[in-house]
């Protein structure tokens, strides 16, 4: 049987916020949502991409000499990266000593990734942790993901998938047997608003969540909170009502907005909007809505 | 005894007293000089007893009844002091030290070129700060019982004038210590005449009754045991001119007293806890923590671990101490938790809670590794099992005179010798350090071999030099009182300063391990394997601080393998180098009949050496060296799991002086927080780590505290081996700690 390959853009060890215990989170590249506030804009492209952090550039010009596509130029203002010309071959990254040019995405054979993920197995066992697959949208690589989850389960590792569920049900089903926990990102209840801010409607997300809740797998709902986008109380009354009708929802994580994505967006040529986190008072009101439904709530 | 602990009352009462320190004792120096004049030709040990005599006869004793113990003898020492130095530290205990000016001159002459070239940092010729007076001997025999043994030995040593004289000085030391205890009893009786408050009267009555007898006789109750522990350490601090950092292995020592009292109905758990609270509150209350404290208070409490027979120590006293730290959030003493895999999960969970609380006082000691390391260094198993540690993390045995953390060597500079022999030769020639021309070798294997040789010759030369100074310790500051408690000194009739202790260890704090390993990895790959740069070009770049070759600096910094990377080749290389490094110093004899032991505690030397020239890992002058056994701060991708993984291949059993991993972690909120820290501790132990210091930090909180210090008066951070209030640190140190939170 040939080895499956997956495209990973980051592996974070000692992850404390992506499921129970101490975990390793593998971030799979490619996403079919375009959230206006995206925290991981480098993950959106489904292929390897090149990022450029101008602040690190030492203006050595090595990339200009190395690039076969003429995608780097030196101007009186300094080095310019012409993204449109870039084929993401990675030649420039190799010669960039300052790591100003970075390659986002690396292809992993399943056995190589497994080895890396098992490195901290002792820590998972001690702390009740495991491995979380996040993204991007990890379920877009569901074949690879299912294979990885299967291999990890075989080793006795707890597996969580962090997903927006905007994928065909088959993709979810393929991973179901090997997944212990689903972390479901639920951005907005209203369909039109969802489409406005993420570029996709949420009917399929809701439908998948309904089905998923019948599958006897624990689900943690994760809601990013942004002022003026989804912090209206009505949005949360509706969401809480919707969730209350579902089974297996164990926990609701309220994730107050942070702007870490903005700089990364600049590096990867993705325009990311600037937002504000809800006020502390509003955060408390939202928290109470879910608490009244009896969920365990975390706020970060 | 009915005692109600009130932290605020202890803090206020001790603050009111200690804020007046130092007391002027100039008139007492005259008495010392008069005694010296009267007994011309007396031995140094006898001369030291003049300090005890004058202090006991003339210095004030102070009882502060918010605290139930008796311990303060005002010998004129500073409020914030962990040791004596040559720089006229106030206090009677420093009297003899200052007289040996020729030693100071010799020491300063030796160290000057090394200081100037940032290779060695140290201000004293031996360790005057990290000691432990074996209080168990006092608990068991009482001062009188020890004195009887001394008298017996003295009688049988009549034909040996030196031995007789020394034992006589110990006998006197013990007499003065007992007289002092009686003075506390008398003082308490006097205070009772005036005191109206019922709670304070209860304390004074207890002291009046106890101090007349204890520690002259063995302790019989939990209170008496704690009173003995307090008294002995503080008397040594006040009288010996060296610092007694280690408070003791409290849960192991105290539990039998607690259990017996409980059984006899003499104490309740609440009463015992109140006494422990009071005992632990003394350090913070004594010290002025609002001023910069380079080195902190040094005070450390040891818990957990095992007893001399290897039985796990975890009992109600352990729990009470941990509860006390959790409830009262003491910044001092530091809590040194010895850990075995066999410890119950409850212990790990409680330690996890203490770490998660963010009070940053916890260090974890891996018994399996440290005990074995002591054995490998030639110490017997029973003694090794009773190891302690302090003032930062320096391991010591109760029957060992350890001399650690008094000098720090810059490993990056010692490696530089192999790259620039032409520069270093004139400096090293004086101390007969010969150098192999490592930088001229054609292969990395040959370079490495020469480099290890060069490290070895430097280590040996430094050991020779410090041994020379160490041999003058007996004529600089002998310590008969301390020697009374040290196993071996009475039996051999030799002072601790001349090798009387059963065991004698020395170590240099080897600083910049990560920086040095990264520099070697860079030389290996860039110069010898990829041949991306010649040795000559590398040397020129280093000499110029990479000023004209930023590309090279970035290449070395960003494209080379680094300590901490999970790559097998790096792990193997690092483990090999660390082992080879141990081989350059382990087993080298010291001045007291013991040996040097490899150790990687760096204290704040990683900062002191920051202006050392550029290094081959791409580090530029002005950047800190690495801390402890940690990777460099500039290494990308280092998280707690990766740090723990990096410990696995290293054999810390070769480093009896200890290797410290600094574990900076974010504040974790929520129900899982204790589990996270407990998990880190357990994996550290499983992976064969040695010592781990926790520093739990929140970048946003630190930045806010820097901006509005008055709102964060109690925020404690782990600076290196010690903990301090964040607001008391200078801006540079605050920035360095904030930078760690960026990782």
PDB file of N, CA, C and O in Angstrom, chain B residues 593-640:
ATOM      1  N   UNK B 593      40.772  17.702  50.039  1.00  0.00           N
ATOM      2  CA  UNK B 593      40.793  16.239  49.986  1.00  0.00           C
ATOM      3  C   UNK B 593      39.631  15.650  49.218  1.00  0.00           C
ATOM      4  O   UNK B 593      39.480  14.428  49.150  1.00  0.00           O
ATOM      5  N   UNK B 594      38.796  16.501  48.648  1.00  0.00           N
ATOM      6  CA  UNK B 594      37.690  16.024  47.814  1.00  0.00           C
ATOM      7  C   UNK B 594      37.993  16.284  46.340  1.00  0.00           C
ATOM      8  O   UNK B 594      39.161  16.384  45.950  1.00  0.00           O
ATOM      9  N   UNK B 595      36.928  16.412  45.573  1.00  0.00           N
ATOM     10  CA  UNK B 595      37.110  16.513  44.123  1.00  0.00           C
ATOM     11  C   UNK B 595      36.209  17.578  43.521  1.00  0.00           C
ATOM     12  O   UNK B 595      35.175  17.938  44.080  1.00  0.00           O
ATOM     13  N   UNK B 596      36.618  18.021  42.348  1.00  0.00           N
ATOM     14  CA  UNK B 596      35.743  18.884  41.548  1.00  0.00           C
ATOM     15  C   UNK B 596      34.685  18.022  40.869  1.00  0.00           C
ATOM     16  O   UNK B 596      34.949  16.861  40.523  1.00  0.00           O
ATOM     17  N   UNK B 597      33.531  18.606  40.711  1.00  0.00           N
ATOM     18  CA  UNK B 597      32.416  17.906  40.070  1.00  0.00           C
ATOM     19  C   UNK B 597      31.806  18.824  39.015  1.00  0.00           C
ATOM     20  O   UNK B 597      31.614  20.011  39.262  1.00  0.00           O
ATOM     21  N   UNK B 598      31.493  18.221  37.899  1.00  0.00           N
ATOM     22  CA  UNK B 598      30.922  18.997  36.794  1.00  0.00           C
ATOM     23  C   UNK B 598      29.554  19.548  37.183  1.00  0.00           C
ATOM     24  O   UNK B 598      28.764  18.855  37.826  1.00  0.00           O
ATOM     25  N   UNK B 599      29.280  20.774  36.778  1.00  0.00           N
ATOM     26  CA  UNK B 599      27.965  21.340  37.081  1.00  0.00           C
ATOM     27  C   UNK B 599      27.605  22.426  36.091  1.00  0.00           C
ATOM     28  O   UNK B 599      28.462  23.157  35.602  1.00  0.00           O
ATOM     29  N   UNK B 600      26.315  22.500  35.821  1.00  0.00           N
ATOM     30  CA  UNK B 600      25.806  23.505  34.880  1.00  0.00           C
ATOM     31  C   UNK B 600      24.743  24.359  35.550  1.00  0.00           C
ATOM     32  O   UNK B 600      23.584  24.303  35.188  1.00  0.00           O
ATOM     33  N   UNK B 601      25.128  25.048  36.600  1.00  0.00           N
ATOM     34  CA  UNK B 601      24.228  26.103  37.023  1.00  0.00           C
ATOM     35  C   UNK B 601      24.939  27.411  36.725  1.00  0.00           C
ATOM     36  O   UNK B 601      26.140  27.536  36.923  1.00  0.00           O
ATOM     37  N   UNK B 602      24.193  28.340  36.234  1.00  0.00           N
ATOM     38  CA  UNK B 602      24.844  29.535  35.687  1.00  0.00           C
ATOM     39  C   UNK B 602      24.502  30.796  36.448  1.00  0.00           C
ATOM     40  O   UNK B 602      25.051  31.839  36.151  1.00  0.00           O
ATOM     41  N   UNK B 603      23.549  30.661  37.379  1.00  0.00           N
ATOM     42  CA  UNK B 603      23.118  31.851  38.103  1.00  0.00           C
ATOM     43  C   UNK B 603      22.833  32.947  37.079  1.00  0.00           C
ATOM     44  O   UNK B 603      22.170  32.681  36.071  1.00  0.00           O
ATOM     45  N   UNK B 604      23.372  34.145  37.272  1.00  0.00           N
ATOM     46  CA  UNK B 604      23.124  35.205  36.288  1.00  0.00           C
ATOM     47  C   UNK B 604      24.356  35.427  35.403  1.00  0.00           C
ATOM     48  O   UNK B 604      24.476  36.450  34.738  1.00  0.00           O
ATOM     49  N   UNK B 605      25.272  34.454  35.414  1.00  0.00           N
ATOM     50  CA  UNK B 605      26.512  34.629  34.642  1.00  0.00           C
ATOM     51  C   UNK B 605      26.245  34.709  33.143  1.00  0.00           C
ATOM     52  O   UNK B 605      27.029  35.293  32.401  1.00  0.00           O
ATOM     53  N   UNK B 606      25.132  34.125  32.689  1.00  0.00           N
ATOM     54  CA  UNK B 606      24.826  34.225  31.252  1.00  0.00           C
ATOM     55  C   UNK B 606      24.652  35.686  30.842  1.00  0.00           C
ATOM     56  O   UNK B 606      24.828  36.044  29.684  1.00  0.00           O
ATOM     57  N   UNK B 607      24.301  36.516  31.803  1.00  0.00           N
ATOM     58  CA  UNK B 607      24.167  37.952  31.534  1.00  0.00           C
ATOM     59  C   UNK B 607      25.507  38.665  31.747  1.00  0.00           C
ATOM     60  O   UNK B 607      25.887  39.526  30.958  1.00  0.00           O
ATOM     61  N   UNK B 608      26.224  38.265  32.797  1.00  0.00           N
ATOM     62  CA  UNK B 608      27.507  38.921  33.086  1.00  0.00           C
ATOM     63  C   UNK B 608      28.473  38.770  31.909  1.00  0.00           C
ATOM     64  O   UNK B 608      29.297  39.636  31.672  1.00  0.00           O
ATOM     65  N   UNK B 609      28.377  37.649  31.215  1.00  0.00           N
ATOM     66  CA  UNK B 609      29.319  37.382  30.126  1.00  0.00           C
ATOM     67  C   UNK B 609      28.807  37.869  28.769  1.00  0.00           C
ATOM     68  O   UNK B 609      29.373  37.532  27.741  1.00  0.00           O
ATOM     69  N   UNK B 610      27.733  38.611  28.770  1.00  0.00           N
ATOM     70  CA  UNK B 610      27.109  38.918  27.477  1.00  0.00           C
ATOM     71  C   UNK B 610      28.005  39.767  26.566  1.00  0.00           C
ATOM     72  O   UNK B 610      27.853  39.731  25.351  1.00  0.00           O
ATOM     73  N   UNK B 611      28.923  40.527  27.165  1.00  0.00           N
ATOM     74  CA  UNK B 611      29.780  41.353  26.312  1.00  0.00           C
ATOM     75  C   UNK B 611      30.991  40.595  25.786  1.00  0.00           C
ATOM     76  O   UNK B 611      31.875  41.205  25.162  1.00  0.00           O
ATOM     77  N   UNK B 612      31.013  39.308  26.019  1.00  0.00           N
ATOM     78  CA  UNK B 612      32.061  38.522  25.392  1.00  0.00           C
ATOM     79  C   UNK B 612      31.857  38.562  23.876  1.00  0.00           C
ATOM     80  O   UNK B 612      30.739  38.629  23.391  1.00  0.00           O
ATOM     81  N   UNK B 613      32.973  38.488  23.157  1.00  0.00           N
ATOM     82  CA  UNK B 613      32.940  38.666  21.703  1.00  0.00           C
ATOM     83  C   UNK B 613      31.968  37.697  21.003  1.00  0.00           C
ATOM     84  O   UNK B 613      31.433  36.777  21.622  1.00  0.00           O
ATOM     85  N   UNK B 614      31.798  37.900  19.728  1.00  0.00           N
ATOM     86  CA  UNK B 614      30.880  37.085  18.930  1.00  0.00           C
ATOM     87  C   UNK B 614      31.288  35.614  18.980  1.00  0.00           C
ATOM     88  O   UNK B 614      32.465  35.281  19.165  1.00  0.00           O
ATOM     89  N   UNK B 615      30.303  34.744  18.818  1.00  0.00           N
ATOM     90  CA  UNK B 615      30.577  33.305  18.841  1.00  0.00           C
ATOM     91  C   UNK B 615      30.101  32.662  17.530  1.00  0.00           C
ATOM     92  O   UNK B 615      29.276  33.238  16.805  1.00  0.00           O
ATOM     93  N   UNK B 616      30.626  31.480  17.266  1.00  0.00           N
ATOM     94  CA  UNK B 616      30.437  30.864  15.946  1.00  0.00           C
ATOM     95  C   UNK B 616      29.003  30.416  15.678  1.00  0.00           C
ATOM     96  O   UNK B 616      28.677  29.996  14.570  1.00  0.00           O
ATOM     97  N   UNK B 617      28.146  30.491  16.678  1.00  0.00           N
ATOM     98  CA  UNK B 617      26.733  30.152  16.444  1.00  0.00           C
ATOM     99  C   UNK B 617      25.966  31.335  15.872  1.00  0.00           C
ATOM    100  O   UNK B 617      24.760  31.259  15.690  1.00  0.00           O
ATOM    101  N   UNK B 618      26.669  32.435  15.608  1.00  0.00           N
ATOM    102  CA  UNK B 618      26.023  33.625  15.069  1.00  0.00           C
ATOM    103  C   UNK B 618      25.634  34.623  16.144  1.00  0.00           C
ATOM    104  O   UNK B 618      25.070  35.669  15.848  1.00  0.00           O
ATOM    105  N   UNK B 619      25.941  34.290  17.376  1.00  0.00           N
ATOM    106  CA  UNK B 619      25.661  35.226  18.471  1.00  0.00           C
ATOM    107  C   UNK B 619      26.598  36.422  18.377  1.00  0.00           C
ATOM    108  O   UNK B 619      27.803  36.253  18.209  1.00  0.00           O
ATOM    109  N   UNK B 620      26.057  37.602  18.492  1.00  0.00           N
ATOM    110  CA  UNK B 620      26.901  38.795  18.442  1.00  0.00           C
ATOM    111  C   UNK B 620      27.204  39.277  19.860  1.00  0.00           C
ATOM    112  O   UNK B 620      26.476  38.972  20.805  1.00  0.00           O
ATOM    113  N   UNK B 621      28.290  40.016  19.955  1.00  0.00           N
ATOM    114  CA  UNK B 621      28.667  40.577  21.253  1.00  0.00           C
ATOM    115  C   UNK B 621      27.503  41.391  21.821  1.00  0.00           C
ATOM    116  O   UNK B 621      26.831  42.103  21.069  1.00  0.00           O
ATOM    117  N   UNK B 622      27.274  41.254  23.101  1.00  0.00           N
ATOM    118  CA  UNK B 622      26.178  41.995  23.720  1.00  0.00           C
ATOM    119  C   UNK B 622      24.936  41.147  23.915  1.00  0.00           C
ATOM    120  O   UNK B 622      23.989  41.568  24.559  1.00  0.00           O
ATOM    121  N   UNK B 623      24.959  39.949  23.326  1.00  0.00           N
ATOM    122  CA  UNK B 623      23.814  39.041  23.492  1.00  0.00           C
ATOM    123  C   UNK B 623      24.137  38.044  24.607  1.00  0.00           C
ATOM    124  O   UNK B 623      25.257  37.534  24.679  1.00  0.00           O
ATOM    125  N   UNK B 624      23.148  37.751  25.423  1.00  0.00           N
ATOM    126  CA  UNK B 624      23.357  36.792  26.521  1.00  0.00           C
ATOM    127  C   UNK B 624      23.867  35.465  26.010  1.00  0.00           C
ATOM    128  O   UNK B 624      23.519  35.032  24.918  1.00  0.00           O
ATOM    129  N   UNK B 625      24.617  34.796  26.860  1.00  0.00           N
ATOM    130  CA  UNK B 625      24.905  33.387  26.613  1.00  0.00           C
ATOM    131  C   UNK B 625      23.663  32.587  27.006  1.00  0.00           C
ATOM    132  O   UNK B 625      22.725  33.131  27.579  1.00  0.00           O
ATOM    133  N   UNK B 626      23.696  31.297  26.719  1.00  0.00           N
ATOM    134  CA  UNK B 626      22.567  30.448  27.097  1.00  0.00           C
ATOM    135  C   UNK B 626      22.563  30.220  28.608  1.00  0.00           C
ATOM    136  O   UNK B 626      23.588  30.359  29.272  1.00  0.00           O
ATOM    137  N   UNK B 627      21.402  29.853  29.126  1.00  0.00           N
ATOM    138  CA  UNK B 627      21.256  29.617  30.576  1.00  0.00           C
ATOM    139  C   UNK B 627      21.316  28.127  30.883  1.00  0.00           C
ATOM    140  O   UNK B 627      20.749  27.328  30.140  1.00  0.00           O
ATOM    141  N   UNK B 628      21.900  27.777  32.013  1.00  0.00           N
ATOM    142  CA  UNK B 628      21.868  26.383  32.483  1.00  0.00           C
ATOM    143  C   UNK B 628      22.178  25.401  31.381  1.00  0.00           C
ATOM    144  O   UNK B 628      23.182  25.533  30.677  1.00  0.00           O
ATOM    145  N   UNK B 629      21.303  24.393  31.233  1.00  0.00           N
ATOM    146  CA  UNK B 629      21.479  23.441  30.140  1.00  0.00           C
ATOM    147  C   UNK B 629      20.507  23.763  28.998  1.00  0.00           C
ATOM    148  O   UNK B 629      20.296  22.938  28.122  1.00  0.00           O
ATOM    149  N   UNK B 630      19.963  24.954  29.020  1.00  0.00           N
ATOM    150  CA  UNK B 630      18.974  25.327  28.007  1.00  0.00           C
ATOM    151  C   UNK B 630      19.607  25.628  26.662  1.00  0.00           C
ATOM    152  O   UNK B 630      20.766  26.032  26.583  1.00  0.00           O
ATOM    153  N   UNK B 631      18.819  25.483  25.605  1.00  0.00           N
ATOM    154  CA  UNK B 631      19.246  25.997  24.308  1.00  0.00           C
ATOM    155  C   UNK B 631      19.330  27.524  24.372  1.00  0.00           C
ATOM    156  O   UNK B 631      18.833  28.149  25.316  1.00  0.00           O
ATOM    157  N   UNK B 632      19.921  28.124  23.340  1.00  0.00           N
ATOM    158  CA  UNK B 632      19.984  29.588  23.295  1.00  0.00           C
ATOM    159  C   UNK B 632      18.577  30.154  23.145  1.00  0.00           C
ATOM    160  O   UNK B 632      17.709  29.535  22.533  1.00  0.00           O
ATOM    161  N   UNK B 633      18.400  31.341  23.658  1.00  0.00           N
ATOM    162  CA  UNK B 633      17.094  31.987  23.550  1.00  0.00           C
ATOM    163  C   UNK B 633      16.727  32.257  22.093  1.00  0.00           C
ATOM    164  O   UNK B 633      15.557  32.377  21.755  1.00  0.00           O
ATOM    165  N   UNK B 634      17.731  32.393  21.242  1.00  0.00           N
ATOM    166  CA  UNK B 634      17.465  32.720  19.834  1.00  0.00           C
ATOM    167  C   UNK B 634      17.053  31.499  19.012  1.00  0.00           C
ATOM    168  O   UNK B 634      16.658  31.627  17.871  1.00  0.00           O
ATOM    169  N   UNK B 635      17.152  30.312  19.596  1.00  0.00           N
ATOM    170  CA  UNK B 635      16.806  29.106  18.837  1.00  0.00           C
ATOM    171  C   UNK B 635      15.290  29.010  18.659  1.00  0.00           C
ATOM    172  O   UNK B 635      14.542  29.100  19.631  1.00  0.00           O
ATOM    173  N   UNK B 636      14.914  28.829  17.406  1.00  0.00           N
ATOM    174  CA  UNK B 636      13.480  28.803  17.093  1.00  0.00           C
ATOM    175  C   UNK B 636      12.921  27.404  17.364  1.00  0.00           C
ATOM    176  O   UNK B 636      13.607  26.404  17.209  1.00  0.00           O
ATOM    177  N   UNK B 637      11.664  27.355  17.738  1.00  0.00           N
ATOM    178  CA  UNK B 637      10.970  26.072  17.862  1.00  0.00           C
ATOM    179  C   UNK B 637      11.201  25.355  19.168  1.00  0.00           C
ATOM    180  O   UNK B 637      11.004  24.152  19.253  1.00  0.00           O
ATOM    181  N   UNK B 638      11.622  26.089  20.196  1.00  0.00           N
ATOM    182  CA  UNK B 638      11.835  25.441  21.492  1.00  0.00           C
ATOM    183  C   UNK B 638      10.594  25.666  22.363  1.00  0.00           C
ATOM    184  O   UNK B 638      10.266  26.793  22.710  1.00  0.00           O
ATOM    185  N   UNK B 639       9.929  24.602  22.666  1.00  0.00           N
ATOM    186  CA  UNK B 639       8.786  24.669  23.577  1.00  0.00           C
ATOM    187  C   UNK B 639       9.081  23.707  24.733  1.00  0.00           C
ATOM    188  O   UNK B 639      10.110  23.019  24.735  1.00  0.00           O
ATOM    189  N   UNK B 640       8.168  23.630  25.676  1.00  0.00           N
ATOM    190  CA  UNK B 640       8.428  22.813  26.865  1.00  0.00           C
ATOM    191  C   UNK B 640       8.628  21.342  26.504  1.00  0.00           C
ATOM    192  O   UNK B 640       9.514  20.679  27.047  1.00  0.00           O
TER     193      UNK B 640
END
